[in-house]
XYZ file of N, CA and C in Angstrom:
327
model
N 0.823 -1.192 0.000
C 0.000 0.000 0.000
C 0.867 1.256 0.000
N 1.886 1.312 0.973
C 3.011 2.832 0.814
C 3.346 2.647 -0.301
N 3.664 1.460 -0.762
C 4.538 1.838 -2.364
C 3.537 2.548 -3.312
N 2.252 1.867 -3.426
C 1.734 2.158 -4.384
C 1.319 3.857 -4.146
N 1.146 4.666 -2.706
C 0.741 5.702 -2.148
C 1.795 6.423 -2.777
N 3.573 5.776 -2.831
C 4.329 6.708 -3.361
C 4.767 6.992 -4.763
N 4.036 6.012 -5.932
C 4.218 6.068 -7.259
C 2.730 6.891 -7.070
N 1.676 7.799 -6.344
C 0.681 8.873 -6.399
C -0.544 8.568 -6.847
N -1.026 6.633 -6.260
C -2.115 6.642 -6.299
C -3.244 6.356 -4.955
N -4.123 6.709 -5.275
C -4.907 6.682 -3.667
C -5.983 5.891 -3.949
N -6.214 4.954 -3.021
C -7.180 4.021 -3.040
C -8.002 3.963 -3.982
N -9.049 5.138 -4.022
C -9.770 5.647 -4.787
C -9.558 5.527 -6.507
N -8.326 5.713 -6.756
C -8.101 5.726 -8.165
C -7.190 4.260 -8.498
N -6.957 3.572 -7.120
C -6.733 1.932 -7.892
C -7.925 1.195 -8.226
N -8.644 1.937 -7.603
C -9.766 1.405 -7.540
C -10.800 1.743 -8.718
N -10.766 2.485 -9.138
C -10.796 3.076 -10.690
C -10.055 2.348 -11.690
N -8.942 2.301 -11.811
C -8.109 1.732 -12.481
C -8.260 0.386 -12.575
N -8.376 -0.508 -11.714
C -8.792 -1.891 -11.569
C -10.002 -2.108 -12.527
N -10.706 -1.173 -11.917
C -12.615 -1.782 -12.435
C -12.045 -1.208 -14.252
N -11.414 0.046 -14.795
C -11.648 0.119 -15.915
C -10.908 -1.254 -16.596
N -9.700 -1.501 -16.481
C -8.611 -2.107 -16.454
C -9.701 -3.849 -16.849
N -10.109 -3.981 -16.096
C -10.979 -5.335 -16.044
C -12.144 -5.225 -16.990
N -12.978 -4.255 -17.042
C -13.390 -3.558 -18.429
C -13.121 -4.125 -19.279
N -12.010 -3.267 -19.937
C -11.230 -3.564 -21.235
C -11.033 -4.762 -20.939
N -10.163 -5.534 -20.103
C -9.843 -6.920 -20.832
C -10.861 -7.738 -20.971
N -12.477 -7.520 -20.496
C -13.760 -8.544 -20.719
C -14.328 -8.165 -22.023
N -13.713 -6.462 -22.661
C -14.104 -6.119 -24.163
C -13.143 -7.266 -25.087
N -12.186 -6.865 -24.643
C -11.166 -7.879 -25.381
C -11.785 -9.211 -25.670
N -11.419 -9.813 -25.068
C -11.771 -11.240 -24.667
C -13.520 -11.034 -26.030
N -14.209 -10.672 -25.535
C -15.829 -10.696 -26.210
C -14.984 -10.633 -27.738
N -14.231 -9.458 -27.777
C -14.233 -8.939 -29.586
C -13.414 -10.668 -30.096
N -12.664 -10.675 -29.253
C -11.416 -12.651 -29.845
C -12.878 -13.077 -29.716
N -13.555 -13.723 -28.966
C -14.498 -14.693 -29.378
C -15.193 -14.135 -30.136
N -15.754 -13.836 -30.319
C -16.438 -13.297 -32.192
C -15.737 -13.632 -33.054
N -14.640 -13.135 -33.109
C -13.490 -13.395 -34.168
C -13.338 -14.861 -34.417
N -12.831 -15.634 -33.416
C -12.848 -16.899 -33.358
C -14.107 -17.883 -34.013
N -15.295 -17.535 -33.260
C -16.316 -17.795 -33.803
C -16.582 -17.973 -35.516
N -16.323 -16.400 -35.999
C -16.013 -16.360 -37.145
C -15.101 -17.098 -38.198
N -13.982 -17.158 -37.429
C -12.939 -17.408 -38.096
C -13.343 -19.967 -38.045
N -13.512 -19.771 -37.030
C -13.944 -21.274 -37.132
C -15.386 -21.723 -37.747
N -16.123 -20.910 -37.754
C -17.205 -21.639 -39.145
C -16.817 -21.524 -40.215
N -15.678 -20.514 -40.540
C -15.098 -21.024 -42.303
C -14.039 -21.873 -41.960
N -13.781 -22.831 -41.214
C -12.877 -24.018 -41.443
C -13.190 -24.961 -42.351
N -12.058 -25.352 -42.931
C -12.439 -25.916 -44.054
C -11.388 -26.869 -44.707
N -10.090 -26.929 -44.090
C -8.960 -27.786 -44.050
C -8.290 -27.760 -42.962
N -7.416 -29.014 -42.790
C -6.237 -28.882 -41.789
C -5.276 -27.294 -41.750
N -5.292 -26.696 -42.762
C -4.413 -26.065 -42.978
C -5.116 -24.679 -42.658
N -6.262 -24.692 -42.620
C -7.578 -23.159 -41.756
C -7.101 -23.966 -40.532
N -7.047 -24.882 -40.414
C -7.103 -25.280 -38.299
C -5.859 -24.725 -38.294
N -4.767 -24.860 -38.862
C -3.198 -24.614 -38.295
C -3.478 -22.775 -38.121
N -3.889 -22.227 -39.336
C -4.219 -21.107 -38.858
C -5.160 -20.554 -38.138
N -6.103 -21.122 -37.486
C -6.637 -20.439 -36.677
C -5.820 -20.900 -35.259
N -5.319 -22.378 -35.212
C -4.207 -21.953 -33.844
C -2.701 -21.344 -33.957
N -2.775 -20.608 -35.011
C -1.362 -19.311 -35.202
C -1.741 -18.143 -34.532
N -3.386 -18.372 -35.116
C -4.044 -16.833 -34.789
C -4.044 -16.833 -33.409
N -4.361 -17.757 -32.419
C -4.609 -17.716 -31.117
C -3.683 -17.837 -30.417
N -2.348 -18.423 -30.667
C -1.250 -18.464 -30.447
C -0.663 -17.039 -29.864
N -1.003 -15.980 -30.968
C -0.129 -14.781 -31.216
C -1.367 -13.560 -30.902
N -2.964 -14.331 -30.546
C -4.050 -12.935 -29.719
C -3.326 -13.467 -28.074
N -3.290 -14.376 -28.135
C -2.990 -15.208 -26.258
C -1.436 -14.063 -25.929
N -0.380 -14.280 -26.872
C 0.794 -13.432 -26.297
C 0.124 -12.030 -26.286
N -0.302 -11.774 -27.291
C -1.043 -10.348 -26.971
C -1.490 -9.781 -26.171
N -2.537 -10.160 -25.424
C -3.671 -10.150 -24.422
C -2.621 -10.041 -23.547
N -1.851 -11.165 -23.439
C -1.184 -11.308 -21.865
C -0.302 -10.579 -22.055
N 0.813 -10.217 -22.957
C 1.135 -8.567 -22.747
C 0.621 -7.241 -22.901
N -0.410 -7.191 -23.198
C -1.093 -6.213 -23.005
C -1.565 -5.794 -21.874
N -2.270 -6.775 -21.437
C -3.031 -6.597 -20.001
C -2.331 -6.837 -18.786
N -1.240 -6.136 -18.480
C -0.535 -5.878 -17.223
C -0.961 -4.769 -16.579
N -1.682 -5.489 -15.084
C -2.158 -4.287 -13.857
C -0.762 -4.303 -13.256
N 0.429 -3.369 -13.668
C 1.071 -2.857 -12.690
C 0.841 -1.372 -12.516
N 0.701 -0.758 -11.502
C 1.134 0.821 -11.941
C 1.529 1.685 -12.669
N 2.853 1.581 -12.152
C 3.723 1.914 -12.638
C 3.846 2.349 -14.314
N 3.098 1.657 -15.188
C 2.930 1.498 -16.079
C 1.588 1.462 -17.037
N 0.822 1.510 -16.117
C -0.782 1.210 -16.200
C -1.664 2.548 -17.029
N -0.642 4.390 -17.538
C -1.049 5.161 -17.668
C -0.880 4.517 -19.814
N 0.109 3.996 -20.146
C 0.734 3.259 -20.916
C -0.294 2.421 -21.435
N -0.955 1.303 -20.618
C -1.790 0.759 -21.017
C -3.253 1.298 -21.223
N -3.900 2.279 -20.358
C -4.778 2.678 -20.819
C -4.910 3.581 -21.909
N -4.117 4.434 -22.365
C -3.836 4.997 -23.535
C -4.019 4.244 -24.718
N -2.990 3.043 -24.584
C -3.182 1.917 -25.666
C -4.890 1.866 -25.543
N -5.465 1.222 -24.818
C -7.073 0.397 -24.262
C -7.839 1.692 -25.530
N -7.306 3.127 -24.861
C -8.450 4.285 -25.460
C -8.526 4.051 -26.830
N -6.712 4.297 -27.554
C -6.802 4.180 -28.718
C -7.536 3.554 -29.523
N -7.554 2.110 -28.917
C -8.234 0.774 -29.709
C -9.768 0.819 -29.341
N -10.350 1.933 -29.059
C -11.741 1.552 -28.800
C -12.008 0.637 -27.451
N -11.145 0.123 -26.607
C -11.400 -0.966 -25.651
C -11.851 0.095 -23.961
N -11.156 1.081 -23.995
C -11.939 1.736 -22.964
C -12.021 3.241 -23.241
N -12.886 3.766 -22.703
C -13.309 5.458 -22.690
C -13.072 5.754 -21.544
N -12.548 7.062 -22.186
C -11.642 7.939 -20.833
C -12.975 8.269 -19.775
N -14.475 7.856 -20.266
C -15.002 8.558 -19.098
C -15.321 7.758 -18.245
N -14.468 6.481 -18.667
C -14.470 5.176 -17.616
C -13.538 5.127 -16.704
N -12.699 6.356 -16.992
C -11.501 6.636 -16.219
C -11.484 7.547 -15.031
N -13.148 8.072 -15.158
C -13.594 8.995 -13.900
C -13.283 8.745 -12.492
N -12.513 9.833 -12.181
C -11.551 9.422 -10.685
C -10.662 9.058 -10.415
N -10.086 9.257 -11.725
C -8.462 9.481 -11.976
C -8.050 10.977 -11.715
N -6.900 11.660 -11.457
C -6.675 13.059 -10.962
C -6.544 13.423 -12.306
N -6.652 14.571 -12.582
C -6.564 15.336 -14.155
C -5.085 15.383 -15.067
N -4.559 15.217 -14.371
C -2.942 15.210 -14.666
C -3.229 13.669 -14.989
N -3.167 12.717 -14.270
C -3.067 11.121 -15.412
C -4.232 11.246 -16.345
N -5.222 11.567 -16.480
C -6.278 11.255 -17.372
C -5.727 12.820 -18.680
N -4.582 13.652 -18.626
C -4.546 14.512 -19.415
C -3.669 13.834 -20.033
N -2.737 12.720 -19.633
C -1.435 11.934 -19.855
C -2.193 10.432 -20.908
N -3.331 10.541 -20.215
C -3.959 9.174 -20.971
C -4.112 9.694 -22.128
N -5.137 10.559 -22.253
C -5.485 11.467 -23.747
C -4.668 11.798 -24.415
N -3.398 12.308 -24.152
C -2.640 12.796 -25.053
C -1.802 11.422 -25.716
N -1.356 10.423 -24.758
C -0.679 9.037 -25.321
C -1.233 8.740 -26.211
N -2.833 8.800 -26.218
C -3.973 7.531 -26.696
C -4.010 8.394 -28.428
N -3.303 9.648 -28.630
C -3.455 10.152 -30.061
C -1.913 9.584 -31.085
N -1.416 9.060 -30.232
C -0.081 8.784 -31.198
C -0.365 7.066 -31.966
C-alpha cells in the first residue's frame, strides 16, 4: 500500500483503475471470441485449423502482454485500451486530471 501511495495513487483511483482495467480486458476477450467464432465456421482444411491456432497463439501473447495491472505502467496501457476503442476515458472517472490529461494525449499517437 506505501509503495503504491508513493508512485501517487490513492485508493480511490486503484480502484478506478482496476474496475476500468478489467473492463477492457472482458471487451477484449468478447471482440477474440467473435473473431474466433467467425474465423472457425469457415474451417475448411487442416491447414484453416493450423491457422486459426497461429491466430490464437499470437491474440494469447497479446492479451497477456497487453493486459498488465502494474502501476507503474498502467497510464501506458490505458492509452493503448483508449486508442483501440477498448476503454473510454469517461471510464476513467476518478483518476486526478494530470493522469487522465497523460492518458489522452498518449492515446493520439
Amino acid at each position: 500500500m506505501i509503495e503504491t501511495m508513493l508512485q501517487g495513487w490513492n485508493e480511490v483511483e486503484q480502484t478506478v483503475a482496476r474496475k476500468a482495467f478489467d473492463l477492457a480486458y472482458s471487451r477484449a476477450v468478447e471482440k477474440l471470441v467473435a473473431t474466433v467464432r467467425d474465423k472457425a465456421g469457415n474451417l475448411d482444411s487442416a491447414e484453416a485449423v493450423w491457422q486459426l491456432h497461429d491466430f490464437l497463439s499470437i491474440e494469447r501473447h497479446t492479451i497477456e502482454g497487453r493486459f498488465d495491472f502494474r502501476l507503474d505502467g498502467i497510464l501506458f496501457v490505458f492509452a493503448s485500451l483508449v486508442k483501440d476503442s477498448l476503454l473510454q476515458t469517461d471510464e476513467l472517472t476518478g483518476l486526478d486530471d494530470e493522469k487522465l490529461a497523460k492518458i489522452v494525449a498518449m492515446s493520439k499517437f
